CSV table of C-alpha atoms and ligand atoms in Angstrom, one decimal:
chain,number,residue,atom,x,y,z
A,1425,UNK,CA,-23.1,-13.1,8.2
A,1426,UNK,CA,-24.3,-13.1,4.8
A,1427,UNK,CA,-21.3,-15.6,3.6
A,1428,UNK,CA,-24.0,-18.5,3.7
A,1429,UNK,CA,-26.5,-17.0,1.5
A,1430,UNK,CA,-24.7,-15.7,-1.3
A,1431,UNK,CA,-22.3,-19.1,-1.0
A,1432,UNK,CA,-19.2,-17.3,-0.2
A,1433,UNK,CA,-16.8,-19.3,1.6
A,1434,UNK,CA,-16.0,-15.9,3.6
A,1435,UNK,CA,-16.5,-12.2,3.3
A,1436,UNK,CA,-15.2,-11.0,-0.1
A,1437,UNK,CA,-15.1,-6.8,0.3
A,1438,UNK,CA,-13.3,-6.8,3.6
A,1439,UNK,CA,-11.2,-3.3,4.0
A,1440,UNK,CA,-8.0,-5.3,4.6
A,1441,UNK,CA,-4.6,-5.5,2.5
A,1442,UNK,CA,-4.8,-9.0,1.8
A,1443,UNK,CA,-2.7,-9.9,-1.0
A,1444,UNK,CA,-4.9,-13.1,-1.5
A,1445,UNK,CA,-7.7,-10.5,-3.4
A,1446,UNK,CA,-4.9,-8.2,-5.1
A,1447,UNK,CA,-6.8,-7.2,-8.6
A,1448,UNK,CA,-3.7,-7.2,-10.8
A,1449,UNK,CA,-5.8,-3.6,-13.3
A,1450,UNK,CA,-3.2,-2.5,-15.0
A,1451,UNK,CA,-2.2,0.3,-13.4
A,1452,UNK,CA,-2.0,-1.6,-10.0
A,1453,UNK,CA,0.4,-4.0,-12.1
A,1454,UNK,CA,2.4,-1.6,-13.0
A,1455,UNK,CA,2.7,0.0,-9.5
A,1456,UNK,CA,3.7,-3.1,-8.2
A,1457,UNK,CA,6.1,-4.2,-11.3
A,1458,UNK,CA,7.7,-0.9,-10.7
A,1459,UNK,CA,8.2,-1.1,-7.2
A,1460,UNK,CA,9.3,-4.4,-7.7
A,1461,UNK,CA,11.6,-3.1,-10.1
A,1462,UNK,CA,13.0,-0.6,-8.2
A,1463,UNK,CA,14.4,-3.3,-5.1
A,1464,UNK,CA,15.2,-5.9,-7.8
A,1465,UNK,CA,18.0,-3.6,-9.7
A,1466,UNK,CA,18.8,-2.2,-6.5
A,1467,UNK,CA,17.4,1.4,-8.0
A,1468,UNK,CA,18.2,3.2,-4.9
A,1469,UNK,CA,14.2,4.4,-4.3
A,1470,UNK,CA,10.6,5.0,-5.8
A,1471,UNK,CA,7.6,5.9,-5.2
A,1472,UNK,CA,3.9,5.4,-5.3
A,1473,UNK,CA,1.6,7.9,-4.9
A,1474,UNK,CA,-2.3,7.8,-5.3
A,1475,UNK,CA,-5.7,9.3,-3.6
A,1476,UNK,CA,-6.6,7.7,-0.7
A,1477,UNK,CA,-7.9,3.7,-0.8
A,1478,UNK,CA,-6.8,3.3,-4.0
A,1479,UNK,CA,-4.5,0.3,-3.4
A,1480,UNK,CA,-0.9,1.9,-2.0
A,1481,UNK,CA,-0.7,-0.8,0.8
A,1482,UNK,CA,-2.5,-3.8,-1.0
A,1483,UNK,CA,0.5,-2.5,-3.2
A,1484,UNK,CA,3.2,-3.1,-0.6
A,1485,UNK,CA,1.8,-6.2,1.0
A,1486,UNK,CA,1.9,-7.8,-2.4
A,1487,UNK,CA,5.5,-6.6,-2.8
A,1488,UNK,CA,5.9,-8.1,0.4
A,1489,UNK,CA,5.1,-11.7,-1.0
A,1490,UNK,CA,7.5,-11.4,-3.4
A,1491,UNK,CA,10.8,-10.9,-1.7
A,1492,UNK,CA,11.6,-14.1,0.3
A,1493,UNK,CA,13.2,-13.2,3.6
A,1494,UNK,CA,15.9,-15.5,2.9
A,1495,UNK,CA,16.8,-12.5,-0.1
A,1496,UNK,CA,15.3,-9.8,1.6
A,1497,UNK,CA,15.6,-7.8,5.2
A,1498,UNK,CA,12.6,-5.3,5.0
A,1499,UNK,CA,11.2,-2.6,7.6
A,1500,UNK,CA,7.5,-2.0,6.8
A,1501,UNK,CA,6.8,1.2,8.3
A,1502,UNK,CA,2.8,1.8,7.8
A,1503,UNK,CA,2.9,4.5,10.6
A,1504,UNK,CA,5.7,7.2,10.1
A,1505,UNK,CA,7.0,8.4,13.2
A,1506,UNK,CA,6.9,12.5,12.9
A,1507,UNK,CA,9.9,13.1,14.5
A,1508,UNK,CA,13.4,11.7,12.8
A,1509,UNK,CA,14.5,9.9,15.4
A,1510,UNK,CA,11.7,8.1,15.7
A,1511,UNK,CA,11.6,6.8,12.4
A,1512,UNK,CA,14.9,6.0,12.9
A,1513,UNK,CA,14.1,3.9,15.8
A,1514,UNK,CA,11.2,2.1,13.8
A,1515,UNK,CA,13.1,1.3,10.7
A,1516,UNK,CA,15.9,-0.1,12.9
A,1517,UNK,CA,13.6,-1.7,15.2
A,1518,UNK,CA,11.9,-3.4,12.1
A,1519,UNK,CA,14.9,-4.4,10.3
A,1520,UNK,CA,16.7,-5.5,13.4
A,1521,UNK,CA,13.8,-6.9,15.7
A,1522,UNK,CA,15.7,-6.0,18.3
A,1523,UNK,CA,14.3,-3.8,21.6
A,1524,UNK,CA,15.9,-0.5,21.6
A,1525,UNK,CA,15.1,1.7,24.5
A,1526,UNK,CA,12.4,3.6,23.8
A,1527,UNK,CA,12.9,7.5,25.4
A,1528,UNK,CA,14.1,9.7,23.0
A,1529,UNK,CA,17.6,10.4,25.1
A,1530,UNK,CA,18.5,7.2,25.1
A,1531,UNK,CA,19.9,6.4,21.8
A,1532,UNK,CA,21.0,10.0,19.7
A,1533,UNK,CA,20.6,9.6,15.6
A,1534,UNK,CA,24.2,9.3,15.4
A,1535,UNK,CA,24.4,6.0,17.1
A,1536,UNK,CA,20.7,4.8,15.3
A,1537,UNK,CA,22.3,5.8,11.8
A,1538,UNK,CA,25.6,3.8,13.2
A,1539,UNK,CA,23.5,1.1,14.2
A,1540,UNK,CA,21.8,1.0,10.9
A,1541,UNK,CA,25.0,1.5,9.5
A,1542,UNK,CA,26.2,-2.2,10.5
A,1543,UNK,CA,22.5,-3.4,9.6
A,1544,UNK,CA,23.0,-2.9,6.2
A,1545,UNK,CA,27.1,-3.7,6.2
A,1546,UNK,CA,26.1,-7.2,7.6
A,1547,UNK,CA,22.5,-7.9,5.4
A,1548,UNK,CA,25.5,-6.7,2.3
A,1549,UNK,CA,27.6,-9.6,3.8
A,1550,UNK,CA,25.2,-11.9,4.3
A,1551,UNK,CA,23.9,-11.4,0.8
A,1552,UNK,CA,20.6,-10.0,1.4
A,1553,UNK,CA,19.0,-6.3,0.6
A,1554,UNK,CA,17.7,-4.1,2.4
A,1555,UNK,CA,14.6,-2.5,2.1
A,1556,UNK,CA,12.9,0.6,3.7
A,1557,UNK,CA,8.8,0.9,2.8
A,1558,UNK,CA,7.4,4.0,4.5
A,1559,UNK,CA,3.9,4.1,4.2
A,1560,UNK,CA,1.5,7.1,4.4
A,1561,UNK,CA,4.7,9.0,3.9
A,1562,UNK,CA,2.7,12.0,3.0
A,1563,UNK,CA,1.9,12.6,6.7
A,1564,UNK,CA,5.2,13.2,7.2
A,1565,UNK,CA,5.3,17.8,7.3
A,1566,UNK,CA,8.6,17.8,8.1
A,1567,UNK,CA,10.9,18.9,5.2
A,1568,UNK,CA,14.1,17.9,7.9
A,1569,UNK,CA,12.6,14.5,7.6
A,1570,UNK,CA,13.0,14.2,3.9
A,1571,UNK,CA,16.4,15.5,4.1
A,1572,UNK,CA,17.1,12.6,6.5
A,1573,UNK,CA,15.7,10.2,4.6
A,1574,UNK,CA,17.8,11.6,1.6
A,1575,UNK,CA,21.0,10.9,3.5
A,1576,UNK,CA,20.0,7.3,4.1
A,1577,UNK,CA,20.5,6.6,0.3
A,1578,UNK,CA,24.5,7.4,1.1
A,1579,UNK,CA,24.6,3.8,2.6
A,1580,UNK,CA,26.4,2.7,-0.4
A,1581,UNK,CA,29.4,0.8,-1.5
A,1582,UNK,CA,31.5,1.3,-4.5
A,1583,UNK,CA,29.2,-0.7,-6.8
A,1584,UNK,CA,25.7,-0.5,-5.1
A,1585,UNK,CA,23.2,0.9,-2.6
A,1586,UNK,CA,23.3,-0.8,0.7
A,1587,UNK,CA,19.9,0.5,1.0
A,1588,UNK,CA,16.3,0.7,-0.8
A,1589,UNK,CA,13.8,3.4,0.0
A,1590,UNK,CA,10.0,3.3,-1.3
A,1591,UNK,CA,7.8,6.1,0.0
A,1592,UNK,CA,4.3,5.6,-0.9
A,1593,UNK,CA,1.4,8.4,-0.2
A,1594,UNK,CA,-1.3,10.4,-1.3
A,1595,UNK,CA,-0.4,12.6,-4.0
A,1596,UNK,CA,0.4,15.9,-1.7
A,1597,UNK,CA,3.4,13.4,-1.6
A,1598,UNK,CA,4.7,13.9,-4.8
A,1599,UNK,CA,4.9,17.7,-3.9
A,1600,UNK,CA,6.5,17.3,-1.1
A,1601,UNK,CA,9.7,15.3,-3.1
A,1602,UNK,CA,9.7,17.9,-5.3
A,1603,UNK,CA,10.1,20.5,-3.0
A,1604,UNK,CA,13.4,18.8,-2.4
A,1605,UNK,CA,15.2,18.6,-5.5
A,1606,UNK,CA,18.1,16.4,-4.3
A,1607,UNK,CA,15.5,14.1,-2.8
A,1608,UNK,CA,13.8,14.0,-6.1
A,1609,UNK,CA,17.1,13.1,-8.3
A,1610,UNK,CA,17.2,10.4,-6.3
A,1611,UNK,CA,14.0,9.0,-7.4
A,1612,UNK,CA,14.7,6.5,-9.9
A,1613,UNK,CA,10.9,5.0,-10.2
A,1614,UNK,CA,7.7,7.1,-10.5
A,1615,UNK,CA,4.5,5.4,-10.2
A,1616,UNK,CA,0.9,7.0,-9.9
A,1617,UNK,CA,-2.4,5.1,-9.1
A,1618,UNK,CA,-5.8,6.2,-10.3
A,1619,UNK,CA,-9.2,5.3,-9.2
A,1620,UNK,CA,-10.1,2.4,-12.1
A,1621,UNK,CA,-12.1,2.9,-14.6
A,1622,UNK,CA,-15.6,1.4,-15.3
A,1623,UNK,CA,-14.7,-1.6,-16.6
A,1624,UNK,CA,-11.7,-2.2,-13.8
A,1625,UNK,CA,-14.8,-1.9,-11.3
A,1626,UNK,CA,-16.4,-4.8,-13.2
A,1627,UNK,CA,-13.7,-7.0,-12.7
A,1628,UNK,CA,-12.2,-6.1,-9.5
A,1629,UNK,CA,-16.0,-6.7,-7.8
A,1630,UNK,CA,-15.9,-10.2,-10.4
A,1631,UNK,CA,-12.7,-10.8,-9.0
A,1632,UNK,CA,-13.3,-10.8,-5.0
A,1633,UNK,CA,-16.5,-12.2,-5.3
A,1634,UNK,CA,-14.7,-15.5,-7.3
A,1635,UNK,CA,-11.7,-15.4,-4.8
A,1636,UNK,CA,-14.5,-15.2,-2.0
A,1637,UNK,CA,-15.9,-18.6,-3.3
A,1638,UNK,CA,-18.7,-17.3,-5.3
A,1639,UNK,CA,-20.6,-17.3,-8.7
A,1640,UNK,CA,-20.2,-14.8,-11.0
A,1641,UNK,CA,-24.0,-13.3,-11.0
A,1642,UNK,CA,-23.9,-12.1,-7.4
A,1643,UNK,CA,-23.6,-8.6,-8.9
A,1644,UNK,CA,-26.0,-7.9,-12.1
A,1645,UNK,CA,-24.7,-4.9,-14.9
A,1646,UNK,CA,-26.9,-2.6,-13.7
A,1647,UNK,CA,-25.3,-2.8,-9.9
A,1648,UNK,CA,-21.6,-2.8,-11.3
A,1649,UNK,CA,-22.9,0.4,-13.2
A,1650,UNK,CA,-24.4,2.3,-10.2
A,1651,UNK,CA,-21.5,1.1,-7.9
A,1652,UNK,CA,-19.1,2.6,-10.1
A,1653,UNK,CA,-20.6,5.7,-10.6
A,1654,UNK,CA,-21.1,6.4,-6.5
A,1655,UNK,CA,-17.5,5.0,-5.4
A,1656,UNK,CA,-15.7,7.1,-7.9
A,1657,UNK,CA,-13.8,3.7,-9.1
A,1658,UNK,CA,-11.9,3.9,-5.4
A,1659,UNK,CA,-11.3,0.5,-4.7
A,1660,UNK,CA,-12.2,0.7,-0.6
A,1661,UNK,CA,-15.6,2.7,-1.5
A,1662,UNK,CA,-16.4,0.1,-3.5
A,1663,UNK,CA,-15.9,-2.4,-0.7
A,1664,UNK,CA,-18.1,-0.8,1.5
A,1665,UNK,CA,-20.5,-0.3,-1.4
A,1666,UNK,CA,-20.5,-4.3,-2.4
A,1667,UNK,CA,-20.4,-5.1,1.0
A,1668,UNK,CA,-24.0,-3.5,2.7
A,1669,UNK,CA,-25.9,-4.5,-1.0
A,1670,UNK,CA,-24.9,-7.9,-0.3
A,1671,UNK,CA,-26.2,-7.4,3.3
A,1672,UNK,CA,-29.5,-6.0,1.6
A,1673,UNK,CA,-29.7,-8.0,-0.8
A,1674,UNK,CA,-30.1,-11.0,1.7
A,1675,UNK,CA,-32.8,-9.5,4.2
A,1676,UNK,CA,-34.6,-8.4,0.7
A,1677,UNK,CA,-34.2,-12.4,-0.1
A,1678,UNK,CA,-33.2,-11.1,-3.6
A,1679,UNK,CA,-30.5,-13.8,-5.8
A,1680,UNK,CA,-28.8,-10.9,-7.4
A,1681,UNK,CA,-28.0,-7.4,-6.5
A,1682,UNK,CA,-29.4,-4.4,-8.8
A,1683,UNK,CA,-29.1,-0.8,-9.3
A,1684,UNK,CA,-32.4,-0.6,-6.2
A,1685,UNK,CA,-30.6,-3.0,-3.5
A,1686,UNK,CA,-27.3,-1.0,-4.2
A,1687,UNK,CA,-29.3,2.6,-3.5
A,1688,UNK,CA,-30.7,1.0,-0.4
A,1689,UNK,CA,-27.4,0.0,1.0
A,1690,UNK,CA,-26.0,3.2,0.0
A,1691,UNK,CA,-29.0,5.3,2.3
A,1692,UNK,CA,-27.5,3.0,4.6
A,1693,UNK,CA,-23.7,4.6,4.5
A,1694,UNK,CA,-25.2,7.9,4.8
A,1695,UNK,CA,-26.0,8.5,1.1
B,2040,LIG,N1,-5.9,-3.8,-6.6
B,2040,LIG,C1,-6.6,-4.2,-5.5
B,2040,LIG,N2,-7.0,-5.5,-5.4
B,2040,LIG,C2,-7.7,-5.9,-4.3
B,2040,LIG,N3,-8.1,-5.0,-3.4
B,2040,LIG,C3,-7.8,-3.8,-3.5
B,2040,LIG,C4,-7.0,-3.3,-4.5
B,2040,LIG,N4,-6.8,-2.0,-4.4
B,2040,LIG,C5,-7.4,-1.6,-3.2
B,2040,LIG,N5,-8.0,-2.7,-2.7
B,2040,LIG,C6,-8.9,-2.7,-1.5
B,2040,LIG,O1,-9.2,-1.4,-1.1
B,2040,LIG,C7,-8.8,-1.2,0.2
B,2040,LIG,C8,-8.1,0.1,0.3
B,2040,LIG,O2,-6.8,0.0,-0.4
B,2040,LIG,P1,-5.5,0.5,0.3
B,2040,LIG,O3,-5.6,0.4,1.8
B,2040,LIG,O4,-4.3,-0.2,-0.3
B,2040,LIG,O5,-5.5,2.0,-0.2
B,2040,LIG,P2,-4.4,3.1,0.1
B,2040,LIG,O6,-4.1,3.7,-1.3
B,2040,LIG,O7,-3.3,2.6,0.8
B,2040,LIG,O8,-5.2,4.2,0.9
B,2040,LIG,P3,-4.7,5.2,2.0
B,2040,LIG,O9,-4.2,6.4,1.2
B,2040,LIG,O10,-6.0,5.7,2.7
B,2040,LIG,O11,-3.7,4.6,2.9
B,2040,LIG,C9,-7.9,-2.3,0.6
B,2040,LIG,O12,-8.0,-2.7,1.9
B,2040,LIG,C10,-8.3,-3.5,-0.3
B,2040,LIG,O13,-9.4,-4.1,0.3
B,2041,LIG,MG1,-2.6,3.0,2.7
């Protein structure tokens, strides 16, 4: 709507995981190096924790891009099921992409886990990993399920895992693993995201607003400033922020957004 006016070639703060904006701060760079990491050495599993929008699935969607499916079979599960035979079903649904019958009688976790079983014996054979990435893992209550997902690290051969597992969530997460310890040995790679800090702010709104196709003085000092200070540094506040000032800003008719247009658009969220 506003694309025209600013000269964006398209909307820069959109609340999406696109991998195209990923600000590489470098915490986020380390997340991602680390997760990276973790699949490359064939760790076993990691994981990222973080408050909510902070970057956990821009995270994995950037991971994503860098494992080529001719290297990599990976299940992406951004919705964990709550029961464990569910989750079953959706990791080897995702690996497999294959139709399994969906009532819960049908197929038993011993024949998913056998099923799975050959998964991983034939990805091993063909020369490709396989990798697990269970999103919004903290939703999952269930201490069973962690137990579960514990035993799927004993997909191993003499040499290596047969399996990677990369649980990323909002820092309750972390307790969770450590309420079970065997779960937590396991963990070979730790990675926590902040909210930025002032000066990541800066950039990261520099950043999408050059990857949207525009010039740097969209946003003036005293908006980055302001912006900061009301989103807390979390990356999708931000968005939201940046996003209704630049919508302001253009029914205003103003050529760059200050500290006044940015408290306008915030009466706008509800304070
Ligand atoms: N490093 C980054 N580079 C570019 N955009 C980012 C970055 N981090 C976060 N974002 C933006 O913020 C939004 C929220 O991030 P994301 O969905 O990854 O957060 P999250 O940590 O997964 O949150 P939740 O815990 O609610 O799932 C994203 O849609 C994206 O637009
Ligand atoms: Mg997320």
């Amino acid at each position: 709507m506003y694309e025209e006016y600013w000269g964006l070639k398209e909307k820069p703060f959109q609340n999406t995981p696109d991998p195209r904006f990923f600000y590489k701060s470098l915490e986020h760079e380390e997340a991602l190096m680390k997760m990276l990491y973790t699949v490359e050495e064939g760790l076993g599993a990691g994981i990222l924790t973080g408050v909510f929008g902070c970057g956990k699935t821009v995270i994995g969607q950037s991971l994503l891009e860098k494992l080529p499916s001719d290297k990599y079979k990976v299940a992406f599960i951004t919705n964990p099921q709550l029961e464990y035979v569910e989750l079953l079903r959706a990791i080897v649904r995702n690996l497999k992409s294959i139709e399994l019958p969906t009532k819960k009688t049908e197929l038993s976790a011993d024949s998913l886990l056998e099923i799975l079983g050959d998964i991983l014996q034939n990805n091993n054979r063909d020369g490709r990993e396989t990798i697990v990435i269970i999103d919004e893992a903290h939703i999952i209550k269930d201490e069973r399920i962690f137990e579960e997902l514990r035993l799927l690290l004993n997909f191993q051969t003499r040499d290596k895992f047969l399996l990677t597992l990369l649980l990323f969530g909002q820092p309750e997460l972390k307790q969770r693993i450590e309420d079970n310890k065997q779960l937590e040995q396991r963990i070979a790679m730790k990675s926590h995201l902040e909210a930025f800090r002032q000066e990541d702010t800066f950039n990261y709104i520099a950043h999408r607003v050059h990857i949207a196709g525009g010039a740097d003085l969209v946003f003036n000092e005293s908006a980055f400033k302001i912006i900061h200070n009301r989103s807390g540094g979390i990356p999708r506040r931000i968005n939201r922020i940046c996003d209704v000032s630049l919508l302001v800003g253009m029914y205003k008719n103003i050529k760059s957004i200050n500290e006044e247009i940015v408290e306008e658009g915030l009466q706008s969220l509800g304070g």
